[in-house]
Coordinates of C-alpha atoms in Angstrom, one line a residue:
X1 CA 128.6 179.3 147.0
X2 CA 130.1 175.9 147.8
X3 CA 129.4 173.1 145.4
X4 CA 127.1 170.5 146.9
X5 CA 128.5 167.3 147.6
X6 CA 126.7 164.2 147.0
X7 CA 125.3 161.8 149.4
X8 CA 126.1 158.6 149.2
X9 CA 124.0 156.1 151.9
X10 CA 125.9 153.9 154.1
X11 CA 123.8 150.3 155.3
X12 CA 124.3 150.0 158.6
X13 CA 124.0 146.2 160.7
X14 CA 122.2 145.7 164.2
X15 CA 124.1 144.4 166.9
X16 CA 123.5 143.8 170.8
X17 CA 125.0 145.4 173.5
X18 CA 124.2 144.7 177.3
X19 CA 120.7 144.3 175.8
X20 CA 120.4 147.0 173.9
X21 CA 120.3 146.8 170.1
X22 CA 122.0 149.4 168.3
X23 CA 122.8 150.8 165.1
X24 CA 126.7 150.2 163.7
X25 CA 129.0 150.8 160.9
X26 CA 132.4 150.3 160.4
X27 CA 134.2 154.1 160.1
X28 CA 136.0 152.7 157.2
X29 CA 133.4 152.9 154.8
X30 CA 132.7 156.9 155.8
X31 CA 136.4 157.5 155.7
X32 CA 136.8 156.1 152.2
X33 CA 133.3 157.7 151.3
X34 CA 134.8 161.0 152.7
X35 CA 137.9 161.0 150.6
X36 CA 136.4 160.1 147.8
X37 CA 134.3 163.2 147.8
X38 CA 130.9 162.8 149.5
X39 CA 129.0 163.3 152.2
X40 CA 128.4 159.8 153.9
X41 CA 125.3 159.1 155.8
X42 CA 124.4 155.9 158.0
X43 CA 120.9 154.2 157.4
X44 CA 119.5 152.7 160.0
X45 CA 117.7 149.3 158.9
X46 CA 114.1 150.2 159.7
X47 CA 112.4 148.3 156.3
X48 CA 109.1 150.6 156.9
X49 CA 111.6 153.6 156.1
X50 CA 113.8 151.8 153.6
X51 CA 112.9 153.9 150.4
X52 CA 112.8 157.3 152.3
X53 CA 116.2 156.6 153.6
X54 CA 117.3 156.3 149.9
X55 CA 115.2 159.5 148.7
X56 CA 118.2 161.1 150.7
X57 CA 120.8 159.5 149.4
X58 CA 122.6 160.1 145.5
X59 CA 124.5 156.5 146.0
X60 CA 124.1 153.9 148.0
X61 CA 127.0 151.2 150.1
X62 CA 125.4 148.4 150.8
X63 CA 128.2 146.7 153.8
X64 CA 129.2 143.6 154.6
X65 CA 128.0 142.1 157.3
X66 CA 126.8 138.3 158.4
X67 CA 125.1 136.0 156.0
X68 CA 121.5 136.3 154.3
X69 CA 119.1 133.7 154.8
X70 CA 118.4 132.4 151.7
X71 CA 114.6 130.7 151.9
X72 CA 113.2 134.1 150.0
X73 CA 115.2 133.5 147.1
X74 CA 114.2 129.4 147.2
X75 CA 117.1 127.7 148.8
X76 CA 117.5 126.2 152.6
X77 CA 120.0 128.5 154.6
X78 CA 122.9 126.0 155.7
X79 CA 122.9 125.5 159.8
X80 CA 126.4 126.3 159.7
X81 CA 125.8 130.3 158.8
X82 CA 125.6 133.5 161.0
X83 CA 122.4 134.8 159.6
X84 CA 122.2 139.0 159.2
X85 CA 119.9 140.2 161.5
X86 CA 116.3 139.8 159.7
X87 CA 115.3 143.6 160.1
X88 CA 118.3 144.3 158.2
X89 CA 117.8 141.9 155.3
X90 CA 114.4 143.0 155.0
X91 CA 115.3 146.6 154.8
X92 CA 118.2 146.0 151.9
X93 CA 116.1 143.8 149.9
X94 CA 113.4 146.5 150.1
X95 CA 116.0 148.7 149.3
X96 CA 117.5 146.9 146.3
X97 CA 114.2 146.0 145.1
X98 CA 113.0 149.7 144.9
X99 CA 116.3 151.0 143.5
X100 CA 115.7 148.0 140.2
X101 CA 112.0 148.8 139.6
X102 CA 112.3 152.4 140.4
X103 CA 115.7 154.3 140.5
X104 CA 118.2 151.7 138.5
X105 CA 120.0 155.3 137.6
X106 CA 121.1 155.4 141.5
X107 CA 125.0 154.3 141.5
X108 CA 125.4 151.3 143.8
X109 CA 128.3 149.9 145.3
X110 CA 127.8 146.3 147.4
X111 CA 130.8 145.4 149.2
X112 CA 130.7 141.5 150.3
X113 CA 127.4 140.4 152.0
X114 CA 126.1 143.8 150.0
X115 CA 127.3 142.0 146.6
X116 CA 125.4 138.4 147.6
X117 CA 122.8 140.3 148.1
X118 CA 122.6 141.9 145.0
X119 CA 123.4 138.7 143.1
X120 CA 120.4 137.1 145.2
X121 CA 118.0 139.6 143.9
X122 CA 119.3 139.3 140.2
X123 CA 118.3 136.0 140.3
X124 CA 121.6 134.3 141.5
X125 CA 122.4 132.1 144.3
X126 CA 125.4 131.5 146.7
X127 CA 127.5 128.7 147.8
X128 CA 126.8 129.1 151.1
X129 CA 129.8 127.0 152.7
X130 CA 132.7 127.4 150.8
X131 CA 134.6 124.8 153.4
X132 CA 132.6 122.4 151.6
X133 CA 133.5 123.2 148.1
X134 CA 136.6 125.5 147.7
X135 CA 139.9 124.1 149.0
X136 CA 141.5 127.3 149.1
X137 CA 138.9 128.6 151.3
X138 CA 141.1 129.7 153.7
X139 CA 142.7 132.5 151.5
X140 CA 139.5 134.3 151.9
X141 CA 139.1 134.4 155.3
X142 CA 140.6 137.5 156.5
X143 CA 143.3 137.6 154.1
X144 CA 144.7 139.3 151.4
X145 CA 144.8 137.6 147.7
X146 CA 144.5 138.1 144.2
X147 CA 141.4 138.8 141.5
X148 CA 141.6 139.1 138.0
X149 CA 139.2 140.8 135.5
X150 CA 137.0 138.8 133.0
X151 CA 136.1 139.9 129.9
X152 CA 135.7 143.5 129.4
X153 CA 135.5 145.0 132.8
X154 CA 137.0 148.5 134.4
X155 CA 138.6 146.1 136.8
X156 CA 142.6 145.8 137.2
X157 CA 144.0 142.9 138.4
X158 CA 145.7 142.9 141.8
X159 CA 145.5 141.9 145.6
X160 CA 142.5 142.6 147.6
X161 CA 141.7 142.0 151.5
X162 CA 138.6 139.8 152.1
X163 CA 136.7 138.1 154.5
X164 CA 133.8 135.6 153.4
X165 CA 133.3 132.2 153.9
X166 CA 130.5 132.3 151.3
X167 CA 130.3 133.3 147.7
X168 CA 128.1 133.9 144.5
X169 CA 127.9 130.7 142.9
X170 CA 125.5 132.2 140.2
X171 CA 125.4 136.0 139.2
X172 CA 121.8 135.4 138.2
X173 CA 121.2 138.5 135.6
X174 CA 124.3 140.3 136.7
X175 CA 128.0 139.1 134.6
X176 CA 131.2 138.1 136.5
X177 CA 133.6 141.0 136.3
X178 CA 136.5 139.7 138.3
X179 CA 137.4 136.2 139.9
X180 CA 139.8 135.2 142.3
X181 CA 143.4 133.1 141.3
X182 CA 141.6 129.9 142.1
X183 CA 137.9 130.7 140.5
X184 CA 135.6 132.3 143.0
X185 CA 133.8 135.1 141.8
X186 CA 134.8 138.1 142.8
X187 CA 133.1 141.0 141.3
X188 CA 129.4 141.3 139.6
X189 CA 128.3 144.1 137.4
X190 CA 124.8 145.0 135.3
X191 CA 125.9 146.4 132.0
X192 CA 122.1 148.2 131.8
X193 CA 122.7 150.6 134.8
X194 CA 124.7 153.5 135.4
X195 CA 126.9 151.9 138.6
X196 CA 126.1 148.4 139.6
X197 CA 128.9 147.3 141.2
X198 CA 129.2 144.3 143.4
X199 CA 132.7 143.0 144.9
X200 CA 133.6 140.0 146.8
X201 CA 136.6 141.7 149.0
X202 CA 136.6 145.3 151.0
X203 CA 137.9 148.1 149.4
X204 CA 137.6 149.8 152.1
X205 CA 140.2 147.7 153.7
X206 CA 142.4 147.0 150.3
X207 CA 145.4 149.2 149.8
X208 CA 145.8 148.6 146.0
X209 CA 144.0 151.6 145.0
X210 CA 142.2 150.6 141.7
X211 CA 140.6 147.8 143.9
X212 CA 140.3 149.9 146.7
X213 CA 139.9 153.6 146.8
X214 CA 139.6 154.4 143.5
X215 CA 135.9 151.9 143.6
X216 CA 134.6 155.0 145.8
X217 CA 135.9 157.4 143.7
X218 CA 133.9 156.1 140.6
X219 CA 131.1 155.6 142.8
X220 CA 130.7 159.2 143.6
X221 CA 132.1 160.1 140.2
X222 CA 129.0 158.3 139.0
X223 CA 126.5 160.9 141.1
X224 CA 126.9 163.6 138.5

């Protein structure tokens, strides 16, 4: 018999086409998933179905995608954003909520928005327009650059591929584990669960493989 593979759940965005919303992913994340070992599965953002969806799943990816609206975690959203569609917000914070009060266990890997949003639900908060307030902004912006580990993290230092023009100003209850050459946080962690891994940049899309491929590989590593 063939040794079962494990799922690992891939959050999908909503998007518009001639009028019709549908359901997308970028292929890279189920490639790198794939390699890595796993079966990966889209979920759909449908919040009434949010923690069924993850009963399936032995991980979870939450994707980048556009940027949250921040009045449920007590702060204005800037005009200047592209807020995430709000069925999808509403589906990964049901997600992420469930997964802290009832499966912390499950390994988690949040890849951009998917790491402000786990900073948001640890408490944290972002800089939403880092125009504003990081000179260097533009080395983030679809473009490859370099992050460093702080403190004691599994993290290598290297050059990533990212695309953000906001960032976690405040982990909340999760600690830095990385930062970029000119201070913006770049990784977040939570030393009291299995896998809790947020990242700034997309692996999927980095070709240094400790920042890259080998993230999904310790995801998946982490299902067993």
């Amino acid at each position: 018999m063939h040794e079962r593979r494990p799922v690992v759940g891939v959050t999908a965005d909503i998007i518009e086409v001639n009028g019709v919303e549908r359901v997308v992913a970028a292929t890279g994340y189920a490639r790198a998933i794939a390699d890595a070992g796993a079966i990966p599965i889209v979920l759909p953002p449908r919040p009434e179905e949010a923690i069924d969806l993850l009963a399936l799943c032995d991980a979870v990816v939450f994707t980048g995608g556009d940027d949250p609206t921040t009045e449920p975690f007590g702060a204005p959203t800037d005009s200047r954003v592209t807020p995430v569609h709000e069925e999808r917000q509403r589906a990964e914070s049901t997600m992420l909520e469930h997964l802290a009060l009832q499966s912390p266990d499950t390994p988690v890997l949040g890849i951009c928005l998917g790491m402000q949003m786990m900073a948001l639900h640890a408490g944290g908060r972002l800089d939403q327009w880092m125009p504003d307030t990081t000179p260097s902004h533009g080395d983030h912006w679809e473009a490859d650059h370099e992050v460093h580990p702080t403190g004691p993290s599994a993290l290598s230092t290297g050059i990533v591929r990212s695309k953000h023009r906001q960032a976690v100003a405040d982990a909340g209850e999760m600690h830095v584990t990385a930062i970029a050459h000119d201070g913006v946080i770049e990784a977040v962690g939570h030393s009291g669960r299995r896998f809790y891994l947020g990242v700034q940049w997309h692996p999927e899309r980095t070709g240094f493989a400790p920042l890259g491929a080998d993230l999904f590989r310790r995801l998946v590593r982490s299902c067993s």
